[in-house]
Structures are given as C-alpha cells and as structure tokens.
Short mmCIF file of C-alpha atoms in Angstrom, two decimals:
data_model
loop_
_atom_site.label_atom_id
_atom_site.label_comp_id
_atom_site.label_asym_id
_atom_site.label_seq_id
_atom_site.Cartn_x
_atom_site.Cartn_y
_atom_site.Cartn_z
CA MET A 10 18.53 17.99 -23.05
CA SER A 11 16.61 18.84 -19.81
CA LEU A 12 15.52 15.87 -17.47
CA THR A 13 12.24 16.75 -18.45
CA GLU A 14 13.22 15.81 -22.29
CA GLN A 15 14.36 12.28 -20.99
CA ASN A 16 11.26 9.73 -21.39
CA VAL A 17 12.64 7.27 -18.52
CA ARG A 18 11.08 6.16 -14.89
CA PRO A 19 14.40 4.49 -13.27
CA ARG A 20 15.04 0.85 -12.82
CA LYS A 21 14.31 -0.38 -9.22
CA SER A 22 16.32 -3.60 -7.87
CA PHE A 23 13.34 -6.27 -6.45
CA SER A 24 14.51 -5.98 -2.97
CA LYS A 25 14.13 -1.80 -3.34
CA TYR A 26 10.71 -2.53 -5.10
CA LEU A 27 9.61 -4.70 -2.82
CA THR A 28 10.35 -3.14 0.32
CA TYR A 29 8.61 0.43 -1.36
CA ALA A 30 5.30 -1.67 -2.39
CA SER A 31 5.10 -3.35 1.31
CA SER A 32 5.48 -0.07 3.54
CA ARG A 33 3.29 1.58 1.33
CA PHE A 34 0.50 -0.90 1.03
CA ILE A 35 0.58 -1.29 5.01
CA PHE A 36 0.69 2.08 5.58
CA ARG A 37 -2.04 3.26 3.05
CA LEU A 38 -4.40 0.53 4.42
CA PHE A 39 -3.27 2.60 8.00
CA ALA A 40 -3.79 5.93 6.68
CA LEU A 41 -7.28 4.99 5.31
CA LEU A 42 -8.52 3.06 8.33
CA PHE A 43 -7.24 5.63 11.08
CA PHE A 44 -6.86 8.98 9.30
CA ARG A 45 -9.79 8.51 6.59
CA PHE A 46 -7.09 9.59 3.71
CA HIS A 47 -7.83 11.30 0.56
CA CYS A 48 -6.05 12.63 -2.04
CA GLN A 49 -6.81 14.49 -5.34
CA GLY A 50 -4.53 15.60 -8.29
CA ARG A 51 -2.22 12.69 -8.65
CA HIS A 52 -2.55 13.25 -12.39
CA HIS A 53 0.09 16.37 -11.84
CA ILE A 54 2.39 14.28 -11.04
CA PRO A 55 4.63 13.26 -14.36
CA ARG A 56 4.37 9.63 -15.64
CA ARG A 57 7.80 9.65 -16.57
CA GLY A 58 10.74 11.73 -16.33
CA GLY A 59 12.11 13.41 -13.48
CA ALA A 60 10.08 16.02 -10.98
CA LEU A 61 10.24 17.87 -7.75
CA ILE A 62 7.24 17.48 -5.68
CA CYS A 63 7.21 20.79 -2.54
CA ALA A 64 4.93 19.98 -0.21
CA ASN A 65 4.22 21.57 3.25
CA HIS A 66 5.64 20.11 6.58
CA GLN A 67 3.55 19.53 9.26
CA SER A 68 4.26 16.02 11.18
CA MET A 69 6.63 13.22 10.38
CA LEU A 70 3.87 11.40 8.88
CA ASP A 71 4.13 13.77 5.93
CA PRO A 72 6.79 11.82 3.97
CA PRO A 73 4.73 8.47 3.77
CA LEU A 74 1.56 10.46 3.35
CA VAL A 75 2.61 12.01 0.06
CA GLY A 76 4.40 8.78 -0.96
CA MET A 77 1.17 6.58 -0.60
CA ALA A 78 -0.70 9.31 -2.29
CA ALA A 79 1.47 9.31 -5.82
CA ARG A 80 1.65 6.36 -8.54
CA ARG A 81 5.38 6.46 -8.71
CA HIS A 82 8.43 5.08 -6.30
CA LEU A 83 9.15 8.62 -4.96
CA ALA A 84 12.85 9.57 -3.21
CA TYR A 85 13.25 11.49 -0.05
CA LEU A 86 15.35 14.20 1.63
CA ALA A 87 16.38 13.15 5.01
CA ARG A 88 19.13 14.15 7.37
CA LYS A 89 22.72 12.17 6.95
CA THR A 90 22.23 11.11 11.00
CA LEU A 91 19.07 9.30 10.16
CA PHE A 92 21.01 6.90 7.64
CA LYS A 93 22.98 5.40 10.59
CA GLN A 94 20.72 4.28 12.40
CA PRO A 95 20.52 0.46 11.82
CA LEU A 96 16.60 -0.19 10.83
CA PHE A 97 15.71 3.01 9.87
CA GLY A 98 18.79 3.62 7.65
CA TRP A 99 18.42 0.34 5.99
CA PHE A 100 14.96 1.59 5.39
CA LEU A 101 15.94 4.63 4.04
CA ARG A 102 18.70 3.05 1.36
CA LYS A 103 16.10 0.87 0.42
CA VAL A 104 13.59 3.47 -0.52
CA ASP A 105 16.01 5.62 -2.13
CA GLY A 106 16.64 8.04 0.42
CA ILE A 107 19.04 11.04 -0.27
CA PRO A 108 21.49 12.41 2.76
CA LEU A 109 21.63 15.66 3.75
CA ASP A 110 24.25 17.67 5.89
CA ARG A 111 22.76 18.68 9.22
CA GLY A 112 22.86 22.45 7.87
CA GLY A 113 20.73 21.90 4.86
CA MET A 114 21.10 20.70 1.19
CA GLY A 115 24.54 21.90 0.11
CA PHE A 116 26.74 21.25 -2.32
CA ALA A 117 26.62 17.66 -1.94
CA GLY A 118 22.83 17.08 -1.37
CA ILE A 119 21.96 19.17 -4.61
CA LYS A 120 23.93 16.74 -5.96
CA ALA A 121 22.70 13.62 -5.05
CA THR A 122 19.33 15.27 -5.88
CA LEU A 123 20.07 15.97 -9.22
CA LYS A 124 21.56 12.62 -9.85
CA SER A 125 18.31 11.17 -8.79
CA LEU A 126 16.58 13.38 -11.04
CA LYS A 127 18.62 12.71 -13.91
CA ALA A 128 18.04 8.78 -13.74
CA GLY A 129 14.26 9.70 -14.02
CA SER A 130 13.21 10.20 -10.40
CA VAL A 131 10.54 11.90 -8.67
CA VAL A 132 12.37 13.50 -5.52
CA VAL A 133 9.97 14.64 -2.69
CA ILE A 134 11.23 17.94 -1.04
CA PHE A 135 9.53 20.06 2.03
CA PRO A 136 10.85 24.05 1.36
CA GLU A 137 10.11 25.16 4.81
CA GLY A 138 13.13 23.06 5.72
CA THR A 139 11.56 21.89 9.35
CA ARG A 140 7.86 20.64 10.25
CA SER A 141 5.60 23.69 11.23
CA LYS A 142 4.43 24.23 14.80
CA THR A 143 1.21 25.51 13.93
CA GLY A 144 0.60 23.50 10.79
CA GLU A 145 0.31 27.10 8.95
CA LEU A 146 2.39 27.38 5.89
CA GLN A 147 5.43 28.97 6.70
CA GLN A 148 7.91 30.98 4.78
CA LEU A 149 9.98 28.91 2.48
CA LYS A 150 13.67 28.79 2.63
CA GLY A 151 15.02 30.09 -0.59
CA GLY A 152 18.00 27.17 -0.35
CA PHE A 153 15.66 25.37 -2.85
CA ILE A 154 15.54 27.61 -5.79
CA ALA A 155 19.38 26.64 -6.44
CA LEU A 156 18.51 23.11 -6.89
CA VAL A 157 15.10 24.05 -8.93
CA ARG A 158 17.08 25.95 -11.27
CA ARG A 159 19.45 23.25 -12.03
CA ALA A 160 17.46 20.22 -12.04
CA LYS A 161 15.20 21.62 -15.14
CA VAL A 162 12.10 19.18 -14.10
CA PRO A 163 8.39 20.31 -13.11
CA LEU A 164 7.85 21.18 -10.12
CA VAL A 165 4.59 19.84 -8.54
CA PRO A 166 2.77 21.68 -5.27
CA CYS A 167 1.53 19.85 -2.71
CA GLY A 168 -0.94 20.21 0.19
CA LEU A 169 -1.05 18.69 3.00
CA ILE A 170 -4.47 19.04 5.79
CA GLY A 171 -4.80 17.23 9.23
CA ALA A 172 -1.07 15.74 9.35
CA HIS A 173 -0.51 18.25 12.31
CA GLU A 174 -3.53 17.30 14.50
CA CYS A 175 -2.61 13.79 14.21
CA LEU A 176 1.40 14.23 14.79
CA PRO A 177 1.91 17.73 16.18
CA ARG A 178 5.81 18.67 16.43
CA GLY A 179 7.17 17.78 19.63
CA THR A 180 4.40 14.76 20.45
CA GLY A 181 4.44 11.48 19.92
CA MET A 182 0.98 10.13 20.49
CA ILE A 183 -0.41 10.21 17.26
CA ARG A 184 -4.42 11.17 17.00
CA PHE A 185 -6.77 9.62 14.45
CA ARG A 186 -8.10 12.88 12.44
CA ARG A 187 -9.01 13.19 8.81
CA ILE A 188 -6.29 14.11 6.48
CA ARG A 189 -6.31 15.38 2.88
CA CYS A 190 -3.93 15.60 0.13
CA VAL A 191 -4.21 17.69 -3.17
CA TYR A 192 -1.40 17.96 -5.81
CA GLY A 193 -1.52 21.03 -7.84
CA LYS A 194 -0.77 21.69 -11.74
CA PRO A 195 3.55 21.37 -11.97
CA ILE A 196 5.05 24.74 -12.61
CA SER A 197 6.84 24.19 -15.78
CA VAL A 198 10.48 24.33 -17.04
CA SER A 199 10.03 27.20 -19.13
CA GLU A 200 8.13 29.05 -16.31
CA ILE A 201 11.03 28.33 -13.87
CA GLU A 202 13.10 30.11 -15.95
CA SER A 203 11.13 32.97 -17.13
CA LEU A 204 10.56 34.18 -13.25
CA SER A 205 13.18 35.83 -10.81
CA ASP A 206 14.57 33.58 -7.74
CA GLU A 207 11.55 35.80 -5.56
CA GLN A 208 9.03 35.59 -8.03
CA LEU A 209 9.79 31.89 -8.19
CA LEU A 210 9.42 31.52 -4.19
CA ALA A 211 6.20 33.47 -4.50
CA MET A 212 4.44 31.52 -7.09
CA VAL A 213 5.79 28.17 -5.22
CA HIS A 214 4.62 29.38 -2.02
CA GLY A 215 1.22 30.75 -3.27
CA ASP A 216 0.81 27.15 -4.76
CA ILE A 217 0.90 24.90 -1.85
CA LEU A 218 -1.13 27.51 0.12
CA GLU A 219 -3.60 27.02 -2.60
CA CYS A 220 -3.34 23.53 -2.87
CA MET A 221 -3.70 23.71 1.33
CA GLN A 222 -7.17 25.56 1.20
CA ARG A 223 -8.29 22.88 -1.39
CA ALA A 224 -7.50 19.99 0.84
CA ASN A 225 -9.00 21.92 3.63
CA ILE A 226 -12.47 22.31 1.45
CA SER A 227 -12.36 18.83 0.83
CA ARG A 228 -11.82 17.81 4.61
CA GLY A 229 -15.17 19.56 5.13
#
C-alpha cells in the first residue's frame, strides 16, 4: 500500500499542536501586516495522507511562510546542528523538524523523512539545497529524487516571490516588501513512476518556476 492510499493524518501531542499553532498565528499576523502576504492554491495540498511540498528557497523566511500558507501541520528538514541550539532546537523538535547531516539528506535523512511521510505528515523540502543569492530559481539538486521515488506520495510544487527582497541571503535586516506564495497542481505517484529521473527533475523545476511566475504576476 502506498503512502497516498493511507487515509491518515498524524496525531500530535497537545504541546506540539499548541507550539505549532501559536507560532503560526503570530508569524501569520506579522506577515499579513508587514509583507501583505497572500497565497493561492492551498487546495492543492492533500487534506489527508503524506505529501511532499517542493518549494524554491529565497530566504530564511521561507519555511514559516510555506507553513503559514498551508492548512495542515507541516514537517521541515533542518541541519542537525540546529537541533543542538537550546531554544531553536527545542522549537524544531516541537514542530516535528527532521534533522539532516551537514552533507545533505543522506540515508538517515531519507529514512527519517519516509517515517514522517508514512505517519501521514506533509514534509517541506527545498530541492535547490541552499538559498538563492539572486532570488531566481537555481538548478535543483538531484539527490531529492531518491526520496521522491521511495516516498510514493504526491509532490506539490510551491513558488515564493518577494522573500528575497525582504531578507536576502547574507543580511540580517528585514525589509518590508510584498510576498506572494502559489501552490501548484500536485504531481501524482503514477506520474512520478512514469518519468525518468531527468524528466522528473525537469518537471519539478518547471512546475516550481511556473508557481513563481504566477506569484510574481499576483504581486503586481
């Protein structure tokens, strides 16, 4: 049975739910006030069962922005070293962060992510591997394809525009600019299985780029 066939949503402890919900509410209020944040295509995220959200990576604001836009509790991949920080590490554990080795996803990262997906979670990944210096979509790292193949869940493309202008890579000063987010039509498990790795990589890149273009149009 594939993960998409499991009509499940993971059960969260009350403390995890409270931490995620309260932080999401606070950041959402901040983003609406100062970034005039708007999102389209939320209905493309499956209401139940596991799924992967593949988004472009413009700034440190991206994870909470993607999570704020979704109606479900999302899990995130984060460097293992971040879990060792007292406050931020506690927060990552509370919001079901998935630790990654410094070199990338690796076997342990894939195993942990698959476990989360099997439990019915929606996991966010940034297949560029690092934040864009220009805000434009970079070449995707092919390593995430192995995860996509084994997960057997739908893949939802996501495009963010404006986050790079608000908090560019290498700066610590937030600037208030409009941010838009667009979720695209999911790539089904059957589509994923019918494509070669190169074709799938090109499709994911193209779908994310299309979401970014739509987000840019809505930004005006």
